[in-house]
XYZ file of N, CA and C in Angstrom:
525
model
N 96.486 96.241 55.198
C 97.648 95.882 55.991
C 97.435 96.367 57.437
N 97.630 95.465 58.386
C 97.463 95.813 59.791
C 98.793 96.344 60.317
N 98.739 97.513 60.904
C 99.967 98.126 61.414
C 100.231 97.686 62.850
N 101.463 97.862 63.296
C 101.820 97.550 64.680
C 101.013 98.405 65.648
N 100.759 99.649 65.269
C 99.991 100.562 66.118
C 98.578 100.019 66.329
N 97.954 99.537 65.258
C 96.609 98.976 65.356
C 96.622 97.737 66.247
N 97.595 96.840 66.051
C 97.676 95.631 66.851
C 97.896 95.955 68.331
N 98.728 96.962 68.601
C 98.978 97.369 69.980
C 97.696 97.923 70.603
N 96.980 98.753 69.856
C 95.714 99.316 70.327
C 94.698 98.198 70.567
N 94.626 97.235 69.674
C 93.704 96.107 69.788
C 94.039 95.276 71.029
N 95.339 94.981 71.237
C 95.774 94.204 72.394
C 95.420 94.931 73.683
N 95.649 96.252 73.709
C 95.323 97.025 74.912
C 93.817 97.007 75.187
N 93.021 97.016 74.133
C 91.566 96.923 74.308
C 91.162 95.597 74.926
N 91.815 94.522 74.518
C 91.534 93.203 75.080
C 91.961 93.156 76.547
N 93.126 93.717 76.854
C 93.612 93.753 78.233
C 92.655 94.580 79.095
N 92.214 95.717 78.566
C 91.273 96.581 79.298
C 89.985 95.823 79.599
N 89.439 95.136 78.607
C 88.200 94.379 78.796
C 88.396 93.258 79.821
N 89.536 92.588 79.779
C 89.816 91.518 80.744
C 89.918 92.080 82.158
N 90.552 93.235 82.302
C 90.671 93.866 83.620
C 89.293 94.268 84.140
N 88.462 94.832 83.283
C 87.101 95.224 83.680
C 86.310 93.997 84.137
N 86.402 92.902 83.376
C 85.694 91.675 83.742
C 86.165 91.149 85.097
N 87.469 91.159 85.294
C 88.061 90.662 86.532
C 87.575 91.473 87.736
N 87.378 92.772 87.531
C 86.955 93.637 88.635
C 85.477 93.476 88.986
N 84.702 92.885 88.089
C 83.271 92.716 88.343
C 82.988 91.989 89.638
N 83.628 90.838 89.837
C 83.408 90.049 91.048
C 83.921 90.796 92.280
N 85.071 91.454 92.153
C 85.622 92.211 93.276
C 84.668 93.322 93.690
N 84.182 94.090 92.720
C 83.308 95.221 93.038
C 81.986 94.759 93.648
N 81.553 93.532 93.333
C 80.322 93.020 93.929
C 80.487 92.771 95.436
N 81.726 92.642 95.897
C 81.996 92.432 97.324
C 82.175 93.742 98.089
N 82.242 94.847 97.365
C 82.540 96.140 97.975
C 81.308 97.034 98.036
N 81.215 97.868 99.073
C 80.144 98.861 99.093
C 80.417 99.928 98.036
N 79.422 100.754 97.788
C 79.595 101.813 96.784
C 80.795 102.691 97.119
N 80.889 103.104 98.356
C 82.041 103.895 98.814
C 82.954 102.971 99.614
N 84.200 102.860 99.169
C 85.129 101.986 99.876
C 86.520 102.614 99.894
N 87.300 102.175 100.835
C 88.672 102.637 100.974
C 89.629 101.462 100.899
N 90.879 101.736 101.249
C 91.926 100.704 101.171
C 91.588 99.472 102.006
N 91.128 99.673 103.228
C 90.862 98.533 104.116
C 89.805 97.603 103.523
N 88.708 98.188 103.031
C 87.649 97.366 102.432
C 88.150 96.669 101.166
N 88.972 97.376 100.384
C 89.524 96.802 99.157
C 90.411 95.603 99.477
N 91.304 95.771 100.431
C 92.220 94.687 100.814
C 91.426 93.493 101.329
N 90.412 93.747 102.153
C 89.594 92.665 102.708
C 88.830 91.940 101.595
N 88.308 92.681 100.622
C 87.556 92.054 99.525
C 88.467 91.164 98.682
N 89.678 91.614 98.377
C 90.613 90.785 97.606
C 91.005 89.559 98.428
N 91.223 89.751 99.719
C 91.549 88.635 100.608
C 90.431 87.589 100.583
N 89.204 88.048 100.623
C 88.059 87.139 100.559
C 88.042 86.384 99.233
N 88.308 87.087 98.140
C 88.310 86.451 96.820
C 89.366 85.357 96.709
N 90.548 85.601 97.232
C 91.638 84.630 97.066
C 91.698 83.600 98.193
N 90.980 83.851 99.289
C 90.946 82.902 100.390
C 92.214 82.868 101.233
N 92.978 83.958 101.208
C 94.196 84.072 102.019
C 94.271 85.485 102.561
N 94.839 85.666 103.753
C 94.987 87.032 104.272
C 96.025 87.818 103.480
N 95.830 89.124 103.458
C 96.777 90.037 102.805
C 97.256 91.011 103.867
N 98.553 91.045 104.070
C 99.162 91.962 105.030
C 99.812 93.099 104.251
N 99.589 94.321 104.702
C 100.159 95.500 104.046
C 101.028 96.223 105.070
N 102.253 96.554 104.646
C 103.172 97.193 105.581
C 104.079 98.206 104.877
N 104.378 99.309 105.574
C 105.352 100.256 105.027
C 106.751 99.667 105.164
N 107.623 100.023 104.224
C 108.990 99.505 104.256
C 109.913 100.508 103.584
N 111.107 100.610 104.066
C 112.108 101.437 103.397
C 112.645 100.626 102.228
N 112.267 101.023 101.022
C 112.645 100.269 99.820
C 114.050 100.618 99.324
N 114.696 101.543 99.977
C 116.072 101.920 99.650
C 116.239 102.311 98.178
N 115.159 102.879 97.606
C 115.220 103.334 96.219
C 115.139 102.232 95.188
N 114.949 100.970 95.621
C 114.885 99.855 94.675
C 113.533 99.765 93.973
N 112.446 99.872 94.742
C 111.092 99.712 94.217
C 110.167 100.683 94.931
N 108.975 100.883 94.363
C 107.918 101.629 95.058
C 107.093 100.670 95.896
N 106.893 99.476 95.360
C 106.075 98.484 96.025
C 106.641 97.100 95.802
N 106.205 96.175 96.636
C 106.708 94.814 96.582
C 105.598 93.883 97.039
N 105.424 92.781 96.327
C 104.449 91.773 96.726
C 105.189 90.467 96.928
N 104.976 89.872 98.085
C 105.563 88.569 98.369
C 104.418 87.572 98.494
N 104.486 86.521 97.714
C 103.432 85.500 97.671
C 103.904 84.272 98.446
N 103.120 83.902 99.465
C 103.406 82.726 100.268
C 102.264 81.728 100.082
N 102.432 80.530 100.560
C 101.373 79.529 100.422
C 100.147 79.878 101.250
N 100.342 80.617 102.357
C 99.221 80.894 103.255
C 98.842 82.369 103.359
N 99.553 83.258 102.653
C 99.266 84.693 102.759
C 99.951 85.453 101.636
N 99.557 86.703 101.512
C 100.208 87.654 100.607
C 100.713 88.799 101.472
N 101.879 89.334 101.146
C 102.411 90.487 101.857
C 102.700 91.571 100.827
N 102.112 92.737 101.031
C 102.341 93.886 100.159
C 103.085 94.933 100.968
N 104.197 95.370 100.435
C 104.968 96.437 101.076
C 104.976 97.640 100.146
N 104.928 98.823 100.743
C 104.985 100.054 99.963
C 106.059 100.945 100.550
N 106.580 101.842 99.730
C 107.616 102.767 100.183
C 107.072 103.592 101.338
N 107.778 103.543 102.433
C 107.380 104.222 103.675
C 107.078 105.709 103.466
N 107.809 106.370 102.595
C 107.664 107.816 102.391
C 106.727 108.180 101.245
N 105.972 107.227 100.747
C 105.050 107.506 99.642
C 103.917 108.412 100.127
N 103.448 109.299 99.239
C 102.291 110.138 99.557
C 101.057 109.242 99.684
N 99.989 109.712 100.310
C 98.784 108.884 100.444
C 98.235 108.392 99.094
N 98.207 109.258 98.082
C 97.702 108.824 96.778
C 98.635 107.798 96.139
N 99.949 108.024 96.241
C 100.903 107.070 95.680
C 100.813 105.741 96.424
N 100.641 105.804 97.731
C 100.483 104.585 98.533
C 99.281 103.782 98.024
N 98.154 104.455 97.808
C 96.955 103.766 97.311
C 97.206 103.129 95.951
N 97.907 103.830 95.073
C 98.199 103.292 93.739
C 99.129 102.086 93.844
N 100.126 102.159 94.716
C 101.055 101.036 94.903
C 100.291 99.806 95.405
N 99.466 99.999 96.425
C 98.707 98.885 96.988
C 97.762 98.310 95.942
N 97.062 99.178 95.215
C 96.150 98.703 94.166
C 96.913 97.967 93.070
N 98.115 98.440 92.733
C 98.942 97.779 91.714
C 99.310 96.360 92.164
N 99.751 96.235 93.400
C 100.133 94.907 93.904
C 98.905 94.008 94.036
N 97.760 94.579 94.425
C 96.512 93.810 94.430
C 96.142 93.391 93.011
N 96.467 94.245 92.036
C 96.244 93.903 90.634
C 97.001 92.640 90.239
N 98.249 92.525 90.687
C 99.016 91.296 90.423
C 98.291 90.081 91.001
N 97.771 90.234 92.218
C 97.072 89.128 92.869
C 95.811 88.769 92.090
N 95.013 89.784 91.744
C 93.764 89.541 91.015
C 94.001 88.922 89.639
N 95.113 89.290 89.014
C 95.436 88.766 87.681
C 96.085 87.385 87.743
N 96.380 86.908 88.942
C 96.979 85.588 89.087
C 98.447 85.538 88.708
N 99.138 86.669 88.783
C 100.557 86.692 88.433
C 101.365 85.963 89.507
N 102.271 85.139 89.070
C 103.094 84.344 89.977
C 104.195 85.165 90.636
N 104.677 86.176 89.967
C 105.781 86.988 90.470
C 106.848 87.104 89.401
N 107.383 88.293 89.253
C 108.327 88.542 88.165
C 109.785 88.428 88.583
N 110.046 88.394 89.877
C 111.420 88.321 90.364
C 111.693 86.898 90.824
N 112.719 86.309 90.250
C 113.117 84.970 90.687
C 114.091 85.103 91.844
N 113.851 84.335 92.891
C 114.720 84.421 94.062
C 116.166 84.085 93.713
N 116.353 83.196 92.762
C 117.709 82.810 92.372
C 118.474 83.973 91.755
N 117.755 84.987 91.258
C 118.407 86.132 90.625
C 118.817 87.213 91.616
N 118.472 87.057 92.880
C 118.813 88.069 93.872
C 120.115 87.663 94.559
N 121.180 88.422 94.362
C 122.449 88.076 95.015
C 122.299 88.109 96.537
N 122.834 87.131 97.232
C 122.649 87.059 98.677
C 123.287 88.201 99.455
N 124.196 88.952 98.856
C 124.837 90.037 99.595
C 124.148 91.381 99.371
N 123.094 91.424 98.559
C 122.376 92.664 98.295
C 121.531 93.053 99.511
N 121.381 94.373 99.761
C 120.574 94.829 100.892
C 119.155 94.294 100.816
N 118.594 94.262 99.605
C 117.225 93.784 99.438
C 117.116 92.324 99.862
N 118.138 91.533 99.608
C 118.102 90.116 99.947
C 117.929 89.914 101.452
N 118.417 90.846 102.254
C 118.275 90.747 103.700
C 116.832 90.948 104.140
N 116.034 91.631 103.319
C 114.651 91.927 103.662
C 113.710 90.773 103.304
N 114.174 89.814 102.537
C 113.288 88.789 101.981
C 113.240 87.545 102.860
N 112.048 87.064 103.082
C 111.837 85.780 103.733
C 111.959 84.740 102.617
N 112.924 83.888 102.702
C 113.239 82.978 101.593
C 112.234 81.840 101.443
N 111.169 81.809 102.276
C 110.104 80.826 102.069
C 109.054 81.348 101.091
N 109.286 82.531 100.571
C 108.349 83.154 99.640
C 108.278 82.326 98.347
N 107.078 82.238 97.775
C 106.881 81.499 96.534
C 107.136 82.347 95.295
N 106.914 83.636 95.406
C 107.117 84.528 94.270
C 107.098 85.971 94.718
N 107.764 86.819 93.956
C 107.842 88.242 94.271
C 107.499 89.039 93.025
N 106.691 90.058 93.200
C 106.447 91.026 92.138
C 107.010 92.346 92.624
N 107.894 92.928 91.838
C 108.480 94.218 92.188
C 108.620 95.012 90.902
N 107.922 96.129 90.834
C 107.885 96.909 89.605
C 109.117 97.803 89.510
N 109.796 97.680 88.383
C 110.888 98.600 88.076
C 110.588 99.338 86.779
N 109.628 98.824 85.993
C 109.211 99.480 84.754
C 107.837 98.936 84.369
N 107.280 99.461 83.290
C 105.985 98.982 82.791
C 106.164 98.260 81.470
N 107.329 97.689 81.231
C 107.627 97.103 79.930
C 107.090 95.692 79.755
N 106.680 95.028 80.825
C 106.164 93.668 80.674
C 104.639 93.695 80.651
N 104.063 92.677 80.058
C 102.607 92.577 79.978
C 101.995 92.474 81.380
N 102.666 91.759 82.284
C 102.152 91.632 83.652
C 102.102 92.979 84.360
N 103.147 93.776 84.212
C 103.173 95.092 84.866
C 102.113 96.014 84.280
N 101.953 95.961 82.971
C 100.939 96.795 82.320
C 99.542 96.388 82.792
N 99.302 95.077 82.877
C 97.998 94.578 83.311
C 97.727 94.944 84.774
N 98.726 94.809 85.637
C 98.554 95.161 87.054
C 98.305 96.651 87.211
N 99.006 97.478 86.437
C 98.825 98.926 86.554
C 97.462 99.359 86.023
N 97.005 98.756 84.944
C 95.674 99.076 84.428
C 94.605 98.655 85.442
N 94.761 97.486 86.037
C 93.828 97.038 87.070
C 93.820 98.023 88.233
N 95.007 98.453 88.656
C 95.115 99.419 89.757
C 94.426 100.732 89.408
N 94.636 101.199 88.210
C 94.033 102.468 87.786
C 92.512 102.363 87.790
N 91.979 101.252 87.314
C 90.527 101.059 87.318
C 89.984 100.983 88.751
N 90.720 100.332 89.647
C 90.305 100.252 91.044
C 90.300 101.642 91.671
N 91.384 102.386 91.501
C 91.490 103.721 92.092
C 90.422 104.645 91.509
N 90.191 104.534 90.201
C 89.156 105.347 89.557
C 87.798 105.060 90.209
N 87.488 103.795 90.400
C 86.202 103.421 91.011
C 86.145 103.855 92.473
N 87.268 103.735 93.179
C 87.315 104.119 94.587
C 87.009 105.607 94.743
N 87.641 106.436 93.911
C 87.448 107.880 94.045
C 86.142 108.344 93.414
N 85.709 107.691 92.351
C 84.425 108.051 91.753
C 83.307 107.788 92.752
N 83.435 106.722 93.539
C 82.427 106.381 94.532
C 82.302 107.405 95.638
N 83.354 108.198 95.870
C 83.270 109.219 96.908
C 82.533 110.457 96.420
N 82.400 110.606 95.109
C 81.783 111.801 94.533
C 80.397 111.514 93.967
N 80.274 110.432 93.230
C 79.018 110.107 92.555
C 78.148 109.191 93.406
N 76.837 109.292 93.261
C 75.957 108.386 93.994
C 75.989 106.998 93.363
N 75.553 106.022 94.123
C 75.488 104.650 93.626
C 74.478 104.560 92.486
N 74.806 103.761 91.462
C 73.855 103.589 90.348
C 72.700 102.689 90.765
N 72.910 101.807 91.720
C 71.854 100.971 92.301
C 71.895 101.168 93.815
N 71.271 102.247 94.300
C 71.378 102.577 95.720
C 70.818 101.486 96.620
N 71.535 101.227 97.693
C 71.032 100.310 98.721
C 71.131 101.060 100.041
N 70.086 101.036 100.775
C 70.066 101.765 102.041
C 69.626 103.205 101.840
N 69.148 103.785 102.924
C 68.566 105.129 102.877
C 69.568 106.197 102.449
N 70.780 106.152 102.982
C 71.762 107.187 102.644
C 72.096 107.209 101.156
N 72.291 106.040 100.568
C 72.607 105.994 99.136
C 71.409 106.430 98.292
N 70.190 106.129 98.745
C 69.015 106.569 97.990
C 68.882 108.079 98.035
N 69.153 108.703 99.202
C 69.112 110.163 99.292
C 70.190 110.780 98.406
N 71.401 110.210 98.417
C 72.477 110.698 97.539
C 72.050 110.683 96.083
N 71.457 109.566 95.675
C 71.030 109.415 94.279
C 69.924 110.406 93.934
N 69.024 110.640 94.862
C 67.900 111.551 94.633
C 68.396 112.987 94.393
N 69.370 113.428 95.194
C 69.825 114.808 95.108
C 71.008 115.032 94.171
N 71.519 113.987 93.586
C 72.706 114.155 92.700
C 72.306 114.711 91.352
């Protein structure tokens, strides 16, 4: 008899493998050591649209917000987020983009008198705004973000497994 726990573990393994596969092409565009700017540029190159990142006062509604337009993506993060939290928020929203998520918030569900509604450009095609990790899309975006951040920080400590250039070869030699 297959238990719910086993099925959940199996599903998470499939999601993990899909996220790893998805990151393969992205990581091929990035140097061994990369930061937020290089990451954003690489995702922009993959999707063929610019990605704008901006701080915003989220008024306690969300940590991050992604607005999908026909010609660009806009990622907003809580203005007061710590540097590490900011990186996780940006990577999470990039995860939505990499996973091809359309957006979890329907514009029709946002009351026009809400403060958040004043911040939205109504030409947006879709919005992703995390309030929990209960949906498959949020779980997938967060796992993608965690794998990106793990690789970003591991690259600052460990040498490249396939060094290119003199500096990376010296790092690998002495590691």
